[in-house]
Tab-separated table of N, CA and C in Angstrom:
chain	number	residue	atom	x	y	z
K	1	UNK	N	186.989	-193.249	-75.102
K	1	UNK	CA	186.537	-192.065	-74.247
K	1	UNK	C	186.158	-192.592	-72.967
K	2	UNK	N	186.197	-192.518	-71.852
K	2	UNK	CA	185.262	-192.256	-70.929
K	2	UNK	C	184.504	-191.851	-70.520
K	3	UNK	N	183.534	-192.894	-69.676
K	3	UNK	CA	181.945	-192.601	-69.554
K	3	UNK	C	182.005	-192.932	-67.842
K	4	UNK	N	181.170	-192.158	-67.565
K	4	UNK	CA	181.189	-192.185	-65.805
K	4	UNK	C	178.831	-191.821	-65.980
K	5	UNK	N	178.551	-192.592	-65.320
K	5	UNK	CA	176.860	-192.480	-64.651
K	5	UNK	C	177.272	-191.390	-64.086
K	6	UNK	N	175.612	-190.652	-64.691
K	6	UNK	CA	175.452	-188.988	-64.231
K	6	UNK	C	174.179	-189.544	-63.627
K	7	UNK	N	174.351	-188.925	-62.589
K	7	UNK	CA	172.458	-188.966	-61.627
K	7	UNK	C	171.879	-188.377	-62.064
K	8	UNK	N	170.298	-187.912	-61.923
K	8	UNK	CA	169.178	-186.870	-63.114
K	8	UNK	C	169.899	-185.637	-62.439
K	9	UNK	N	169.626	-185.620	-61.194
K	9	UNK	CA	169.942	-184.071	-60.227
K	9	UNK	C	171.054	-183.498	-61.038
K	10	UNK	N	172.117	-183.990	-61.200
K	10	UNK	CA	173.337	-183.439	-61.514
K	10	UNK	C	172.911	-183.202	-62.889
K	11	UNK	N	172.726	-184.796	-64.107
K	11	UNK	CA	172.260	-183.911	-65.086
K	11	UNK	C	171.293	-182.660	-65.631
K	12	UNK	N	170.589	-182.368	-64.533
K	12	UNK	CA	169.540	-181.643	-64.626
K	12	UNK	C	170.361	-179.922	-64.560
K	13	UNK	N	171.150	-180.050	-63.391
K	13	UNK	CA	171.767	-179.354	-63.337
K	13	UNK	C	172.396	-178.817	-64.328
K	14	UNK	N	173.606	-179.802	-64.792
K	14	UNK	CA	174.338	-179.412	-65.611
K	14	UNK	C	173.580	-179.305	-67.179
K	15	UNK	N	172.668	-179.467	-67.692
K	15	UNK	CA	172.276	-179.538	-68.358
K	15	UNK	C	172.050	-177.751	-68.616
K	16	UNK	N	170.810	-177.546	-67.841
K	16	UNK	CA	170.834	-176.060	-67.204
K	16	UNK	C	171.599	-174.785	-67.426
K	17	UNK	N	173.122	-175.411	-66.513
K	17	UNK	CA	173.874	-174.724	-66.808
K	17	UNK	C	174.608	-174.329	-68.306
K	18	UNK	N	174.936	-175.134	-68.706
K	18	UNK	CA	175.358	-175.113	-69.679
K	18	UNK	C	174.409	-174.662	-71.138
K	19	UNK	N	172.792	-175.065	-71.234
K	19	UNK	CA	172.496	-173.922	-71.892
K	19	UNK	C	171.950	-172.372	-71.356
K	20	UNK	N	172.462	-172.154	-70.117
K	20	UNK	CA	172.609	-170.910	-70.047
K	20	UNK	C	173.729	-169.808	-70.739
K	21	UNK	N	175.037	-170.706	-70.448
K	21	UNK	CA	176.388	-170.291	-70.333
K	21	UNK	C	176.456	-170.212	-72.241
K	22	UNK	N	176.394	-171.489	-73.056
K	22	UNK	CA	176.417	-171.405	-74.464
K	22	UNK	C	175.483	-170.909	-74.964
K	23	UNK	N	174.105	-171.148	-74.780
K	23	UNK	CA	172.558	-170.187	-75.778
K	23	UNK	C	172.542	-169.203	-74.955
K	24	UNK	N	172.304	-168.862	-73.540
K	24	UNK	CA	171.623	-167.628	-73.056
K	24	UNK	C	170.546	-168.166	-72.455
K	25	UNK	N	169.791	-169.565	-72.685
K	25	UNK	CA	168.406	-169.945	-72.552
K	25	UNK	C	168.662	-170.546	-71.289
K	26	UNK	N	167.775	-169.779	-70.678
K	26	UNK	CA	167.386	-170.297	-69.202
K	26	UNK	C	166.595	-171.732	-69.272
K	27	UNK	N	166.426	-172.218	-69.239
K	27	UNK	CA	165.466	-174.215	-68.800
K	27	UNK	C	164.856	-173.640	-67.767
K	28	UNK	N	163.489	-173.902	-67.992
K	28	UNK	CA	162.976	-173.769	-66.841
K	28	UNK	C	162.743	-175.427	-65.775
K	29	UNK	N	164.348	-176.008	-65.461
K	29	UNK	CA	163.942	-176.950	-64.630
K	29	UNK	C	164.167	-176.365	-63.641
K	30	UNK	N	162.987	-177.387	-62.878
K	30	UNK	CA	163.596	-176.841	-61.138
K	30	UNK	C	162.988	-178.533	-60.393
K	31	UNK	N	164.480	-178.703	-60.032
K	31	UNK	CA	164.780	-179.859	-59.754
K	31	UNK	C	165.270	-179.516	-57.957
K	32	UNK	N	164.584	-180.215	-57.074
K	32	UNK	CA	165.551	-179.880	-55.651
K	32	UNK	C	166.030	-181.401	-55.350
K	33	UNK	N	167.469	-181.897	-54.314
K	33	UNK	CA	167.697	-183.472	-53.934
K	33	UNK	C	167.129	-183.307	-52.622
K	34	UNK	N	166.548	-184.437	-51.901
K	34	UNK	CA	166.392	-184.706	-50.662
K	34	UNK	C	167.024	-186.301	-49.999
K	35	UNK	N	167.654	-185.772	-49.145
K	35	UNK	CA	168.189	-187.282	-48.284
K	35	UNK	C	168.088	-186.943	-46.904
K	36	UNK	N	168.198	-188.166	-46.035
K	36	UNK	CA	167.571	-188.439	-44.771
K	36	UNK	C	168.038	-187.363	-44.009
K	37	UNK	N	169.001	-186.619	-44.034
K	37	UNK	CA	169.080	-185.612	-43.377
K	37	UNK	C	168.299	-184.351	-43.732
K	38	UNK	N	167.449	-184.215	-44.973
K	38	UNK	CA	166.949	-183.061	-45.348
K	38	UNK	C	165.803	-182.065	-43.988
K	39	UNK	N	165.814	-180.805	-43.925
K	39	UNK	CA	165.200	-179.974	-42.734
K	39	UNK	C	164.053	-179.902	-44.137
K	40	UNK	N	163.006	-180.369	-43.920
K	40	UNK	CA	162.244	-179.648	-45.028
K	40	UNK	C	161.430	-178.255	-45.275
K	41	UNK	N	161.467	-178.047	-43.527
K	41	UNK	CA	161.222	-176.626	-43.924
K	41	UNK	C	162.583	-175.666	-44.382
K	42	UNK	N	163.556	-176.013	-44.106
K	42	UNK	CA	164.776	-175.635	-44.683
K	42	UNK	C	164.731	-175.811	-46.315
K	43	UNK	N	164.434	-176.839	-47.294
K	43	UNK	CA	164.036	-176.552	-48.378
K	43	UNK	C	163.226	-175.623	-49.131
K	44	UNK	N	161.831	-175.706	-48.476
K	44	UNK	CA	160.729	-174.832	-48.598
K	44	UNK	C	161.222	-173.769	-48.811
K	45	UNK	N	162.191	-173.344	-48.490
K	45	UNK	CA	162.856	-171.553	-47.869
K	45	UNK	C	163.271	-171.203	-49.355
K	46	UNK	N	164.559	-172.418	-49.657
K	46	UNK	CA	165.182	-172.231	-50.451
K	46	UNK	C	164.489	-172.523	-52.274
K	47	UNK	N	163.776	-173.179	-51.872
K	47	UNK	CA	162.988	-173.448	-53.464
K	47	UNK	C	161.332	-173.215	-53.260
K	48	UNK	N	161.198	-172.234	-52.957
K	48	UNK	CA	159.603	-171.686	-52.887
K	48	UNK	C	158.501	-172.324	-54.013
K	49	UNK	N	158.641	-172.185	-55.143
K	49	UNK	CA	158.037	-172.843	-56.077
K	49	UNK	C	158.203	-174.489	-55.782
K	50	UNK	N	158.001	-175.364	-54.835
K	50	UNK	CA	157.424	-176.438	-54.159
K	50	UNK	C	155.967	-176.320	-53.829
K	51	UNK	N	156.217	-175.524	-52.803
K	51	UNK	CA	154.712	-175.300	-52.714
K	51	UNK	C	153.692	-174.370	-53.228
K	52	UNK	N	154.337	-174.667	-54.827
K	52	UNK	CA	153.533	-173.701	-55.657
K	52	UNK	C	153.301	-174.121	-57.064
K	53	UNK	N	153.357	-175.698	-57.371
K	53	UNK	CA	153.471	-176.496	-58.673
K	53	UNK	C	153.112	-178.115	-57.441
K	54	UNK	N	152.225	-178.827	-58.898
K	54	UNK	CA	151.738	-180.205	-58.337
K	54	UNK	C	153.449	-181.064	-58.669
K	55	UNK	N	154.144	-182.054	-58.227
K	55	UNK	CA	155.333	-182.227	-57.679
K	55	UNK	C	155.395	-183.674	-58.007
K	56	UNK	N	156.902	-184.069	-58.555
K	56	UNK	CA	157.005	-185.401	-58.967
K	56	UNK	C	158.075	-185.755	-58.239
K	57	UNK	N	158.381	-186.912	-57.013
K	57	UNK	CA	159.308	-187.271	-56.758
K	57	UNK	C	159.612	-188.883	-57.246
K	58	UNK	N	161.301	-189.054	-56.918
K	58	UNK	CA	161.535	-190.274	-57.506
K	58	UNK	C	163.075	-190.333	-57.424
K	59	UNK	N	163.795	-191.368	-56.404
K	59	UNK	CA	164.834	-192.222	-56.526
K	59	UNK	C	165.966	-191.083	-57.315
K	60	UNK	N	166.415	-190.562	-56.995
K	60	UNK	CA	168.187	-190.451	-58.063
K	60	UNK	C	169.065	-191.630	-57.870
K	61	UNK	N	168.266	-192.718	-58.177
K	61	UNK	CA	168.932	-194.041	-58.472
K	61	UNK	C	169.362	-194.271	-59.711
K	62	UNK	N	170.901	-194.867	-60.153
K	62	UNK	CA	170.892	-195.562	-60.950
K	62	UNK	C	170.809	-197.209	-61.430
K	63	UNK	N	169.610	-197.279	-61.739
K	63	UNK	CA	168.815	-198.277	-61.583
K	63	UNK	C	167.104	-198.199	-62.652
K	64	UNK	N	166.915	-198.980	-62.936
K	64	UNK	CA	165.542	-198.984	-63.443
K	64	UNK	C	164.523	-199.381	-62.677
K	65	UNK	N	163.089	-199.644	-62.847
K	65	UNK	CA	162.111	-200.455	-62.146
K	65	UNK	C	161.625	-199.346	-61.259
K	66	UNK	N	161.551	-198.062	-61.096
K	66	UNK	CA	161.288	-197.429	-60.031
K	66	UNK	C	159.962	-197.405	-59.152
K	67	UNK	N	159.138	-197.463	-60.981
K	67	UNK	CA	157.937	-197.368	-61.187
K	67	UNK	C	157.424	-198.346	-60.345
K	68	UNK	N	157.615	-199.841	-60.857
K	68	UNK	CA	157.348	-201.525	-60.085
K	68	UNK	C	157.202	-201.157	-58.603
K	69	UNK	N	158.880	-200.526	-58.260
K	69	UNK	CA	158.812	-200.743	-56.638
K	69	UNK	C	158.358	-199.509	-56.233
K	70	UNK	N	157.295	-198.667	-56.773
K	70	UNK	CA	156.519	-197.683	-55.763
K	70	UNK	C	157.236	-196.678	-55.298
K	71	UNK	N	158.076	-196.516	-56.097
K	71	UNK	CA	159.053	-195.409	-55.844
K	71	UNK	C	159.130	-194.048	-56.187
K	72	UNK	N	158.018	-193.763	-57.320
K	72	UNK	CA	157.634	-192.305	-58.057
K	72	UNK	C	156.137	-192.475	-57.796
K	73	UNK	N	156.476	-191.292	-57.120
K	73	UNK	CA	155.288	-190.323	-56.693
K	73	UNK	C	154.474	-189.769	-57.865
K	74	UNK	N	153.452	-189.192	-58.758
K	74	UNK	CA	152.993	-188.207	-59.547
K	74	UNK	C	152.175	-187.349	-59.090
K	75	UNK	N	152.171	-185.877	-59.164
K	75	UNK	CA	151.302	-184.827	-58.959
K	75	UNK	C	150.419	-184.919	-57.724
K	76	UNK	N	152.061	-184.630	-57.143
K	76	UNK	CA	151.873	-184.280	-55.526
K	76	UNK	C	151.843	-182.865	-54.779
K	77	UNK	N	151.160	-183.008	-53.942
K	77	UNK	CA	151.505	-181.539	-53.179
K	77	UNK	C	152.813	-181.301	-52.468
K	78	UNK	N	153.571	-180.539	-52.178
K	78	UNK	CA	154.634	-180.797	-51.163
K	78	UNK	C	154.374	-181.735	-50.342
K	79	UNK	N	153.414	-181.109	-49.450
K	79	UNK	CA	152.804	-182.298	-48.029
K	79	UNK	C	153.093	-183.657	-48.580
K	80	UNK	N	152.126	-184.197	-49.621
K	80	UNK	CA	151.778	-185.697	-50.109
K	80	UNK	C	152.941	-185.633	-49.939
K	81	UNK	N	154.344	-184.656	-50.711
K	81	UNK	CA	155.719	-185.444	-51.538
K	81	UNK	C	156.406	-185.705	-50.375
K	82	UNK	N	156.213	-184.768	-49.628
K	82	UNK	CA	157.139	-185.206	-48.187
K	82	UNK	C	156.952	-186.569	-47.753
K	83	UNK	N	155.663	-186.638	-47.086
K	83	UNK	CA	155.343	-187.758	-46.588
K	83	UNK	C	155.569	-188.752	-47.445
K	84	UNK	N	155.677	-188.947	-48.615
K	84	UNK	CA	156.039	-189.348	-49.787
K	84	UNK	C	157.397	-190.128	-50.073
K	85	UNK	N	158.386	-189.073	-49.494
K	85	UNK	CA	159.206	-189.306	-49.404
K	85	UNK	C	159.824	-190.086	-47.630
K	86	UNK	N	159.610	-189.840	-46.919
K	86	UNK	CA	159.419	-189.952	-45.618
K	86	UNK	C	159.239	-191.768	-45.412
K	87	UNK	N	158.091	-192.259	-46.025
K	87	UNK	CA	158.263	-193.490	-46.208
K	87	UNK	C	158.741	-194.270	-47.471
K	88	UNK	N	159.595	-194.021	-47.613
K	88	UNK	CA	160.403	-194.579	-48.408
K	88	UNK	C	161.687	-194.364	-48.654
K	89	UNK	N	161.806	-193.097	-47.615
K	89	UNK	CA	163.141	-193.374	-47.918
K	89	UNK	C	164.024	-194.364	-46.907
K	90	UNK	N	165.304	-194.909	-47.696
K	90	UNK	CA	166.093	-196.064	-46.583
K	90	UNK	C	165.691	-197.259	-47.423
K	91	UNK	N	164.296	-197.130	-48.408
K	91	UNK	CA	163.680	-199.158	-49.020
K	91	UNK	C	164.784	-199.387	-49.698
K	92	UNK	N	164.479	-200.597	-49.193
K	92	UNK	CA	165.571	-201.835	-49.747
K	92	UNK	C	164.839	-202.360	-51.136
K	93	UNK	N	165.992	-201.523	-52.524
K	93	UNK	CA	165.511	-201.576	-53.561
K	93	UNK	C	166.967	-202.474	-54.560
K	94	UNK	N	166.730	-203.541	-54.953
K	94	UNK	CA	167.659	-203.721	-56.150
K	94	UNK	C	169.373	-204.099	-55.956
K	95	UNK	N	169.283	-204.741	-54.621
K	95	UNK	CA	170.778	-204.624	-53.593
K	95	UNK	C	171.052	-203.196	-53.326
K	96	UNK	N	170.176	-202.238	-53.478
K	96	UNK	CA	170.953	-200.759	-52.897
K	96	UNK	C	169.672	-200.495	-51.552
K	97	UNK	N	169.629	-199.111	-51.381
K	97	UNK	CA	168.372	-198.411	-50.906
K	97	UNK	C	168.259	-197.335	-51.180
K	98	UNK	N	167.072	-196.544	-51.272
K	98	UNK	CA	166.824	-195.303	-51.750
K	98	UNK	C	167.064	-194.324	-50.604
K	99	UNK	N	168.222	-193.474	-50.592
K	99	UNK	CA	169.082	-192.566	-49.720
K	99	UNK	C	168.523	-191.484	-50.203
K	100	UNK	N	168.550	-191.464	-51.877
K	100	UNK	CA	168.698	-189.745	-52.241
K	100	UNK	C	167.897	-189.985	-53.504
K	101	UNK	N	166.239	-188.506	-52.982
K	101	UNK	CA	165.438	-188.478	-54.319
K	101	UNK	C	165.488	-187.583	-54.771
K	102	UNK	N	164.802	-187.157	-55.632
K	102	UNK	CA	164.348	-185.615	-56.404
K	102	UNK	C	163.416	-185.515	-56.318
K	103	UNK	N	163.169	-184.149	-56.426
K	103	UNK	CA	161.925	-183.532	-56.404
K	103	UNK	C	162.040	-182.679	-57.045
K	104	UNK	N	160.672	-182.881	-58.413
K	104	UNK	CA	160.910	-181.617	-59.289
K	104	UNK	C	159.910	-181.245	-59.975
K	105	UNK	N	159.537	-180.635	-60.571
K	105	UNK	CA	157.881	-179.329	-61.187
K	105	UNK	C	157.447	-180.814	-62.137
K	106	UNK	N	156.156	-180.769	-61.898
K	106	UNK	CA	155.757	-181.899	-62.905
K	106	UNK	C	155.695	-181.967	-64.734
K	107	UNK	N	156.365	-180.486	-64.633
K	107	UNK	CA	156.401	-180.845	-66.279
K	107	UNK	C	156.942	-179.427	-66.782
K	108	UNK	N	157.639	-179.681	-68.383
K	108	UNK	CA	158.149	-178.297	-68.116
K	108	UNK	C	157.152	-177.819	-69.197
K	109	UNK	N	156.731	-176.788	-69.483
K	109	UNK	CA	156.233	-176.069	-70.568
K	109	UNK	C	156.562	-176.600	-72.014
K	110	UNK	N	155.957	-176.661	-73.097
K	110	UNK	CA	156.512	-177.316	-74.290
K	110	UNK	C	156.207	-175.924	-75.202
K	111	UNK	N	157.377	-175.592	-75.672
K	111	UNK	CA	157.401	-174.322	-76.836
K	111	UNK	C	157.655	-175.225	-78.550
K	112	UNK	N	156.525	-173.957	-78.978
K	112	UNK	CA	156.942	-174.623	-80.758
K	112	UNK	C	158.050	-174.276	-81.381
């Protein structure tokens, strides 16, 4: 059986689509992808929830130790997230550069 690594952004989108298609359940997964060419005003227009909740920002890369390399931002407002991303975009880490970051809502509500 073939294995392929899947980035977190893609995995969240696939999970959300599969749950809706198979079970009719819409998961409250909110995620946006950011790269060096991202226009932050357009991003906010496409994803208005970014300005309505606290955010988590982290690189969408297939390596560990993101926290130890100061690449994870927690509990940020949209403006703080934008500054965090701009400061870390392209940062050299573990033979790779942080070129793709994801922004997601701080948490998913848990239901009993």
